[in-house]
Amino acid sequence: MINVKDQKYYCIEGLPRIEQCRSIFKAAAMLDAILMPEWEYRYYSFNSKWDTNEQMGSMRDGGGDHYFALFNKNGLIIKGFDKEYEINNENNIEKIFNGVPDTFRDFLNEPAFVFEETTFIIWTQYEKEQWLGSKDYSEEYCGLLQILLGGAEYYHSWASQYYEIDLELALVRRMFELEPIDNSVLKQLNKDLEIADIVDDLEEIGYPYVK
């Protein structure tokens, strides 16, 4: 498992394609919704109905680190804030914004994304699926995106510690395959829940399920 927090690793070169990123963000958000029903304590979230032809994934760790990932008809753009990086490095937000394509300009004008707190922006477009960033450290310092690099295995390791639970890796892998969830699978993840309890989350995330 690559820990990009602990070493210089050009993780941007190893990031998945757009649709795989979408699946990963959805799966992580759905698992969080099951393991932590109280929204304010969740780490990952995903809104499949953010706006017309737009979806939004996000992460917040409770300590200030966060990212927002916007999917639109042109591709995917991710804005992140790493508190440790800001403390230890000169941070010029205007330079970070340089180079962002016009197809994502609306993203930069969205107040909900807290752009005054930004340490990197990276993006990729459908017409040429190549990850790009506005500054060098966009490539070498994106430790917040380990979920995209490690997928189900990373989430399993992280959630087992974060939620202090015994979590079956095989179940996590099934969720990351976006296998439709039913009450049988749900009970294995959280015995206190029924599908009816999480319908709102399922619909918001856009995760397939069996009623």
PDB file of C-alpha atoms in Angstrom:
ATOM      1  CA  MET A   1       0.000   0.000   0.000  1.00  0.00           C
ATOM      2  CA  ILE A   2       1.454   3.354  -1.031  1.00  0.00           C
ATOM      3  CA  ASN A   3       1.338   5.959   1.698  1.00  0.00           C
ATOM      4  CA  VAL A   4       1.716   9.206  -0.198  1.00  0.00           C
ATOM      5  CA  LYS A   5       1.658  11.149   3.049  1.00  0.00           C
ATOM      6  CA  ASP A   6       5.012   9.625   3.998  1.00  0.00           C
ATOM      7  CA  GLN A   7       6.926   9.748   0.746  1.00  0.00           C
ATOM      8  CA  LYS A   8       7.311  11.779  -2.405  1.00  0.00           C
ATOM      9  CA  TYR A   9       5.241   9.857  -4.904  1.00  0.00           C
ATOM     10  CA  TYR A  10       3.913  11.202  -8.160  1.00  0.00           C
ATOM     11  CA  CYS A  11       0.479   9.849  -7.438  1.00  0.00           C
ATOM     12  CA  ILE A  12      -1.208  11.861 -10.170  1.00  0.00           C
ATOM     13  CA  GLU A  13       0.253   9.428 -12.700  1.00  0.00           C
ATOM     14  CA  GLY A  14      -1.413   6.502 -10.951  1.00  0.00           C
ATOM     15  CA  LEU A  15      -4.872   7.976 -10.475  1.00  0.00           C
ATOM     16  CA  PRO A  16      -7.744   6.047 -12.098  1.00  0.00           C
ATOM     17  CA  ARG A  17      -9.849   7.077 -15.067  1.00  0.00           C
ATOM     18  CA  ILE A  18     -12.912   9.241 -14.526  1.00  0.00           C
ATOM     19  CA  GLU A  19     -15.548   6.521 -14.283  1.00  0.00           C
ATOM     20  CA  GLN A  20     -13.462   4.438 -11.909  1.00  0.00           C
ATOM     21  CA  CYS A  21     -13.009   7.504  -9.694  1.00  0.00           C
ATOM     22  CA  ARG A  22     -16.769   7.984  -9.663  1.00  0.00           C
ATOM     23  CA  SER A  23     -17.318   4.365  -8.603  1.00  0.00           C
ATOM     24  CA  ILE A  24     -14.720   4.624  -5.840  1.00  0.00           C
ATOM     25  CA  PHE A  25     -16.188   7.833  -4.433  1.00  0.00           C
ATOM     26  CA  LYS A  26     -19.696   6.334  -4.521  1.00  0.00           C
ATOM     27  CA  ALA A  27     -18.635   3.135  -2.785  1.00  0.00           C
ATOM     28  CA  ALA A  28     -16.720   4.933  -0.038  1.00  0.00           C
ATOM     29  CA  ALA A  29     -19.647   7.280   0.598  1.00  0.00           C
ATOM     30  CA  MET A  30     -22.138   4.407   0.701  1.00  0.00           C
ATOM     31  CA  LEU A  31     -20.041   2.393   3.107  1.00  0.00           C
ATOM     32  CA  ASP A  32     -19.641   5.438   5.345  1.00  0.00           C
ATOM     33  CA  ALA A  33     -23.410   5.974   5.304  1.00  0.00           C
ATOM     34  CA  ILE A  34     -23.886   2.385   6.472  1.00  0.00           C
ATOM     35  CA  LEU A  35     -21.122   2.292   9.057  1.00  0.00           C
ATOM     36  CA  MET A  36     -21.862   5.794  10.398  1.00  0.00           C
ATOM     37  CA  PRO A  37     -25.572   6.725  10.023  1.00  0.00           C
ATOM     38  CA  GLU A  38     -24.953  10.167  11.609  1.00  0.00           C
ATOM     39  CA  TRP A  39     -23.943  12.292   8.616  1.00  0.00           C
ATOM     40  CA  GLU A  40     -21.883  14.828  10.550  1.00  0.00           C
ATOM     41  CA  TYR A  41     -19.415  12.121  11.629  1.00  0.00           C
ATOM     42  CA  ARG A  42     -18.851  10.638   8.185  1.00  0.00           C
ATOM     43  CA  TYR A  43     -15.580  10.984   6.320  1.00  0.00           C
ATOM     44  CA  TYR A  44     -16.734  10.448   2.724  1.00  0.00           C
ATOM     45  CA  SER A  45     -19.866  11.698   0.960  1.00  0.00           C
ATOM     46  CA  PHE A  46     -21.235  11.720  -2.580  1.00  0.00           C
ATOM     47  CA  ASN A  47     -24.111  13.637  -4.161  1.00  0.00           C
ATOM     48  CA  SER A  48     -25.255  12.220  -7.500  1.00  0.00           C
ATOM     49  CA  LYS A  49     -27.728  15.084  -7.891  1.00  0.00           C
ATOM     50  CA  TRP A  50     -25.455  18.021  -7.116  1.00  0.00           C
ATOM     51  CA  ASP A  51     -26.666  19.970 -10.165  1.00  0.00           C
ATOM     52  CA  THR A  52     -27.826  19.367 -13.715  1.00  0.00           C
ATOM     53  CA  ASN A  53     -25.332  16.923 -15.245  1.00  0.00           C
ATOM     54  CA  GLU A  54     -23.062  17.292 -12.209  1.00  0.00           C
ATOM     55  CA  GLN A  55     -22.115  15.015  -9.334  1.00  0.00           C
ATOM     56  CA  MET A  56     -19.931  15.810  -6.347  1.00  0.00           C
ATOM     57  CA  GLY A  57     -17.801  13.677  -4.062  1.00  0.00           C
ATOM     58  CA  SER A  58     -16.126  14.985  -0.934  1.00  0.00           C
ATOM     59  CA  MET A  59     -13.998  14.077   2.063  1.00  0.00           C
ATOM     60  CA  ARG A  60     -13.542  15.852   5.384  1.00  0.00           C
ATOM     61  CA  ASP A  61     -11.459  14.469   8.216  1.00  0.00           C
ATOM     62  CA  GLY A  62     -12.701  16.684  11.039  1.00  0.00           C
ATOM     63  CA  GLY A  63      -9.265  18.256  11.453  1.00  0.00           C
ATOM     64  CA  GLY A  64      -9.397  20.672   8.531  1.00  0.00           C
ATOM     65  CA  ASP A  65      -8.220  18.465   5.663  1.00  0.00           C
ATOM     66  CA  HIS A  66     -10.795  18.057   2.905  1.00  0.00           C
ATOM     67  CA  TYR A  67     -11.413  17.789  -0.817  1.00  0.00           C
ATOM     68  CA  PHE A  68     -14.253  18.310  -3.273  1.00  0.00           C
ATOM     69  CA  ALA A  69     -14.449  16.334  -6.522  1.00  0.00           C
ATOM     70  CA  LEU A  70     -16.798  17.611  -9.222  1.00  0.00           C
ATOM     71  CA  PHE A  71     -17.905  15.434 -12.136  1.00  0.00           C
ATOM     72  CA  ASN A  72     -19.461  17.229 -15.100  1.00  0.00           C
ATOM     73  CA  LYS A  73     -19.980  16.557 -18.807  1.00  0.00           C
ATOM     74  CA  ASN A  74     -16.359  17.468 -19.510  1.00  0.00           C
ATOM     75  CA  GLY A  75     -14.595  15.388 -16.882  1.00  0.00           C
ATOM     76  CA  LEU A  76     -13.480  15.522 -13.249  1.00  0.00           C
ATOM     77  CA  ILE A  77     -11.776  18.240 -11.193  1.00  0.00           C
ATOM     78  CA  ILE A  78     -10.630  17.864  -7.580  1.00  0.00           C
ATOM     79  CA  LYS A  79      -9.803  20.685  -5.195  1.00  0.00           C
ATOM     80  CA  GLY A  80      -8.093  19.770  -1.939  1.00  0.00           C
ATOM     81  CA  PHE A  81      -6.814  21.334   1.254  1.00  0.00           C
ATOM     82  CA  ASP A  82      -4.029  19.707   3.248  1.00  0.00           C
ATOM     83  CA  LYS A  83      -3.578  21.597   6.500  1.00  0.00           C
ATOM     84  CA  GLU A  84      -0.131  20.164   7.168  1.00  0.00           C
ATOM     85  CA  TYR A  85       1.072  21.191   3.721  1.00  0.00           C
ATOM     86  CA  GLU A  86      -0.177  24.756   4.183  1.00  0.00           C
ATOM     87  CA  ILE A  87       1.608  25.047   7.528  1.00  0.00           C
ATOM     88  CA  ASN A  88       4.937  23.824   6.161  1.00  0.00           C
ATOM     89  CA  ASN A  89       4.958  25.425   2.709  1.00  0.00           C
ATOM     90  CA  GLU A  90       4.350  28.732   0.979  1.00  0.00           C
ATOM     91  CA  ASN A  91       0.851  28.559  -0.478  1.00  0.00           C
ATOM     92  CA  ASN A  92      -0.141  30.815  -3.385  1.00  0.00           C
ATOM     93  CA  ILE A  93      -3.774  30.116  -4.219  1.00  0.00           C
ATOM     94  CA  GLU A  94      -3.734  32.238  -7.386  1.00  0.00           C
ATOM     95  CA  LYS A  95      -0.904  30.128  -8.796  1.00  0.00           C
ATOM     96  CA  ILE A  96      -2.831  26.973  -7.931  1.00  0.00           C
ATOM     97  CA  PHE A  97      -5.747  28.201 -10.052  1.00  0.00           C
ATOM     98  CA  ASN A  98      -3.510  28.878 -13.064  1.00  0.00           C
ATOM     99  CA  GLY A  99      -4.095  26.491 -15.919  1.00  0.00           C
ATOM    100  CA  VAL A 100      -7.546  25.263 -14.904  1.00  0.00           C
ATOM    101  CA  PRO A 101      -9.443  24.773 -18.206  1.00  0.00           C
ATOM    102  CA  ASP A 102     -12.398  26.989 -19.052  1.00  0.00           C
ATOM    103  CA  THR A 103     -14.604  23.886 -18.985  1.00  0.00           C
ATOM    104  CA  PHE A 104     -14.194  23.879 -15.189  1.00  0.00           C
ATOM    105  CA  ARG A 105     -14.421  27.630 -14.558  1.00  0.00           C
ATOM    106  CA  ASP A 106     -17.866  27.362 -12.952  1.00  0.00           C
ATOM    107  CA  PHE A 107     -16.290  25.053 -10.384  1.00  0.00           C
ATOM    108  CA  LEU A 108     -13.944  27.839  -9.283  1.00  0.00           C
ATOM    109  CA  ASN A 109     -16.893  30.152  -8.618  1.00  0.00           C
ATOM    110  CA  GLU A 110     -18.759  27.786  -6.271  1.00  0.00           C
ATOM    111  CA  PRO A 111     -18.683  29.190  -2.683  1.00  0.00           C
ATOM    112  CA  ALA A 112     -19.478  25.774  -1.173  1.00  0.00           C
ATOM    113  CA  PHE A 113     -16.019  24.524  -2.151  1.00  0.00           C
ATOM    114  CA  VAL A 114     -14.168  26.905   0.226  1.00  0.00           C
ATOM    115  CA  PHE A 115     -11.512  28.026  -2.234  1.00  0.00           C
ATOM    116  CA  GLU A 116      -9.723  30.174   0.325  1.00  0.00           C
ATOM    117  CA  GLU A 117      -8.605  26.806   1.715  1.00  0.00           C
ATOM    118  CA  THR A 118      -6.820  25.201  -1.233  1.00  0.00           C
ATOM    119  CA  THR A 119      -3.450  23.487  -1.536  1.00  0.00           C
ATOM    120  CA  PHE A 120      -3.983  21.630  -4.817  1.00  0.00           C
ATOM    121  CA  ILE A 121      -6.267  21.358  -7.824  1.00  0.00           C
ATOM    122  CA  ILE A 122      -6.047  18.508 -10.321  1.00  0.00           C
ATOM    123  CA  TRP A 123      -8.277  17.586 -13.235  1.00  0.00           C
ATOM    124  CA  THR A 124      -8.821  15.217 -16.143  1.00  0.00           C
ATOM    125  CA  GLN A 125     -11.124  15.490 -19.158  1.00  0.00           C
ATOM    126  CA  TYR A 126     -12.999  12.887 -21.191  1.00  0.00           C
ATOM    127  CA  GLU A 127     -11.487  14.037 -24.484  1.00  0.00           C
ATOM    128  CA  LYS A 128      -8.029  13.144 -23.224  1.00  0.00           C
ATOM    129  CA  GLU A 129      -7.960  11.266 -19.951  1.00  0.00           C
ATOM    130  CA  GLN A 130      -4.725  12.658 -18.571  1.00  0.00           C
ATOM    131  CA  TRP A 131      -4.431  14.008 -15.036  1.00  0.00           C
ATOM    132  CA  LEU A 132      -3.022  17.531 -14.805  1.00  0.00           C
ATOM    133  CA  GLY A 133      -2.366  19.983 -11.999  1.00  0.00           C
ATOM    134  CA  SER A 134      -1.653  23.678 -11.657  1.00  0.00           C
ATOM    135  CA  LYS A 135       1.479  23.312  -9.520  1.00  0.00           C
ATOM    136  CA  ASP A 136       4.249  20.761  -9.160  1.00  0.00           C
ATOM    137  CA  TYR A 137       3.058  19.671  -5.742  1.00  0.00           C
ATOM    138  CA  SER A 138      -0.287  18.785  -7.238  1.00  0.00           C
ATOM    139  CA  GLU A 139       1.584  15.750  -8.558  1.00  0.00           C
ATOM    140  CA  GLU A 140       3.838  14.914  -5.664  1.00  0.00           C
ATOM    141  CA  TYR A 141       1.682  15.722  -2.667  1.00  0.00           C
ATOM    142  CA  CYS A 142      -1.874  14.471  -2.860  1.00  0.00           C
ATOM    143  CA  GLY A 143      -1.992  12.302   0.208  1.00  0.00           C
ATOM    144  CA  LEU A 144      -5.650  13.093   0.661  1.00  0.00           C
ATOM    145  CA  LEU A 145      -6.458  10.949  -2.384  1.00  0.00           C
ATOM    146  CA  GLN A 146      -5.283   7.593  -1.065  1.00  0.00           C
ATOM    147  CA  ILE A 147      -8.797   6.211  -1.552  1.00  0.00           C
ATOM    148  CA  LEU A 148      -8.315   6.564  -5.330  1.00  0.00           C
ATOM    149  CA  LEU A 149      -4.946   4.834  -5.226  1.00  0.00           C
ATOM    150  CA  GLY A 150      -5.832   2.003  -2.858  1.00  0.00           C
ATOM    151  CA  GLY A 151      -9.524   1.419  -3.567  1.00  0.00           C
ATOM    152  CA  ALA A 152     -11.328  -1.265  -1.556  1.00  0.00           C
ATOM    153  CA  GLU A 153      -8.197  -2.430   0.244  1.00  0.00           C
ATOM    154  CA  TYR A 154      -7.355   1.070   1.412  1.00  0.00           C
ATOM    155  CA  TYR A 155     -10.925   1.739   2.547  1.00  0.00           C
ATOM    156  CA  HIS A 156     -11.055  -1.561   4.447  1.00  0.00           C
ATOM    157  CA  SER A 157      -7.834  -0.793   6.315  1.00  0.00           C
ATOM    158  CA  TRP A 158      -8.823   2.807   7.010  1.00  0.00           C
ATOM    159  CA  ALA A 159     -12.434   2.140   8.101  1.00  0.00           C
ATOM    160  CA  SER A 160     -11.464  -0.759  10.366  1.00  0.00           C
ATOM    161  CA  GLN A 161      -9.306   1.658  12.350  1.00  0.00           C
ATOM    162  CA  TYR A 162     -11.406   4.809  12.027  1.00  0.00           C
ATOM    163  CA  TYR A 163     -14.675   3.166  13.091  1.00  0.00           C
ATOM    164  CA  GLU A 164     -12.929   0.599  15.331  1.00  0.00           C
ATOM    165  CA  ILE A 165     -14.825  -2.335  13.835  1.00  0.00           C
ATOM    166  CA  ASP A 166     -14.200  -5.761  12.336  1.00  0.00           C
ATOM    167  CA  LEU A 167     -14.935  -5.288   8.653  1.00  0.00           C
ATOM    168  CA  GLU A 168     -14.905  -8.076   6.084  1.00  0.00           C
ATOM    169  CA  LEU A 169     -12.724  -7.192   3.102  1.00  0.00           C
ATOM    170  CA  ALA A 170     -14.810  -9.315   0.734  1.00  0.00           C
ATOM    171  CA  LEU A 171     -17.889  -7.211   1.515  1.00  0.00           C
ATOM    172  CA  VAL A 172     -15.977  -3.990   0.930  1.00  0.00           C
ATOM    173  CA  ARG A 173     -14.776  -5.298  -2.426  1.00  0.00           C
ATOM    174  CA  ARG A 174     -18.358  -6.123  -3.434  1.00  0.00           C
ATOM    175  CA  MET A 175     -19.418  -2.588  -2.556  1.00  0.00           C
ATOM    176  CA  PHE A 176     -16.542  -1.154  -4.600  1.00  0.00           C
ATOM    177  CA  GLU A 177     -17.811  -3.182  -7.546  1.00  0.00           C
ATOM    178  CA  LEU A 178     -21.114  -1.319  -7.038  1.00  0.00           C
ATOM    179  CA  GLU A 179     -22.895  -4.628  -6.516  1.00  0.00           C
ATOM    180  CA  PRO A 180     -26.552  -3.841  -5.702  1.00  0.00           C
ATOM    181  CA  ILE A 181     -27.054  -3.961  -1.957  1.00  0.00           C
ATOM    182  CA  ASP A 182     -29.923  -5.795  -0.281  1.00  0.00           C
ATOM    183  CA  ASN A 183     -30.880  -6.401   3.340  1.00  0.00           C
ATOM    184  CA  SER A 184     -28.697  -9.495   3.562  1.00  0.00           C
ATOM    185  CA  VAL A 185     -25.529  -7.616   2.634  1.00  0.00           C
ATOM    186  CA  LEU A 186     -26.562  -4.579   4.655  1.00  0.00           C
ATOM    187  CA  LYS A 187     -27.001  -6.652   7.824  1.00  0.00           C
ATOM    188  CA  GLN A 188     -23.463  -7.969   7.456  1.00  0.00           C
ATOM    189  CA  LEU A 189     -22.183  -4.401   7.448  1.00  0.00           C
ATOM    190  CA  ASN A 190     -24.513  -2.956  10.088  1.00  0.00           C
ATOM    191  CA  LYS A 191     -26.938  -5.298  11.845  1.00  0.00           C
ATOM    192  CA  ASP A 192     -29.023  -2.368  13.098  1.00  0.00           C
ATOM    193  CA  LEU A 193     -30.070  -1.135   9.646  1.00  0.00           C
ATOM    194  CA  GLU A 194     -32.688  -2.061   7.050  1.00  0.00           C
ATOM    195  CA  ILE A 195     -32.695  -0.880   3.436  1.00  0.00           C
ATOM    196  CA  ALA A 196     -35.619   1.390   4.314  1.00  0.00           C
ATOM    197  CA  ASP A 197     -33.371   3.211   6.808  1.00  0.00           C
ATOM    198  CA  ILE A 198     -30.854   4.252   4.168  1.00  0.00           C
ATOM    199  CA  VAL A 199     -33.029   4.889   1.110  1.00  0.00           C
ATOM    200  CA  ASP A 200     -32.320   8.632   1.215  1.00  0.00           C
ATOM    201  CA  ASP A 201     -28.574   7.961   1.241  1.00  0.00           C
ATOM    202  CA  LEU A 202     -28.865   5.364  -1.517  1.00  0.00           C
ATOM    203  CA  GLU A 203     -30.781   7.794  -3.710  1.00  0.00           C
ATOM    204  CA  GLU A 204     -28.485  10.747  -3.040  1.00  0.00           C
ATOM    205  CA  ILE A 205     -25.344   8.716  -3.679  1.00  0.00           C
ATOM    206  CA  GLY A 206     -26.868   6.907  -6.639  1.00  0.00           C
ATOM    207  CA  TYR A 207     -25.863   3.492  -5.316  1.00  0.00           C
ATOM    208  CA  PRO A 208     -27.820   0.498  -6.733  1.00  0.00           C
ATOM    209  CA  TYR A 209     -30.003  -1.427  -4.287  1.00  0.00           C
ATOM    210  CA  VAL A 210     -32.704  -4.075  -4.014  1.00  0.00           C
ATOM    211  CA  LYS A 211     -35.872  -2.964  -2.239  1.00  0.00           C
TER     212      LYS A 211
END
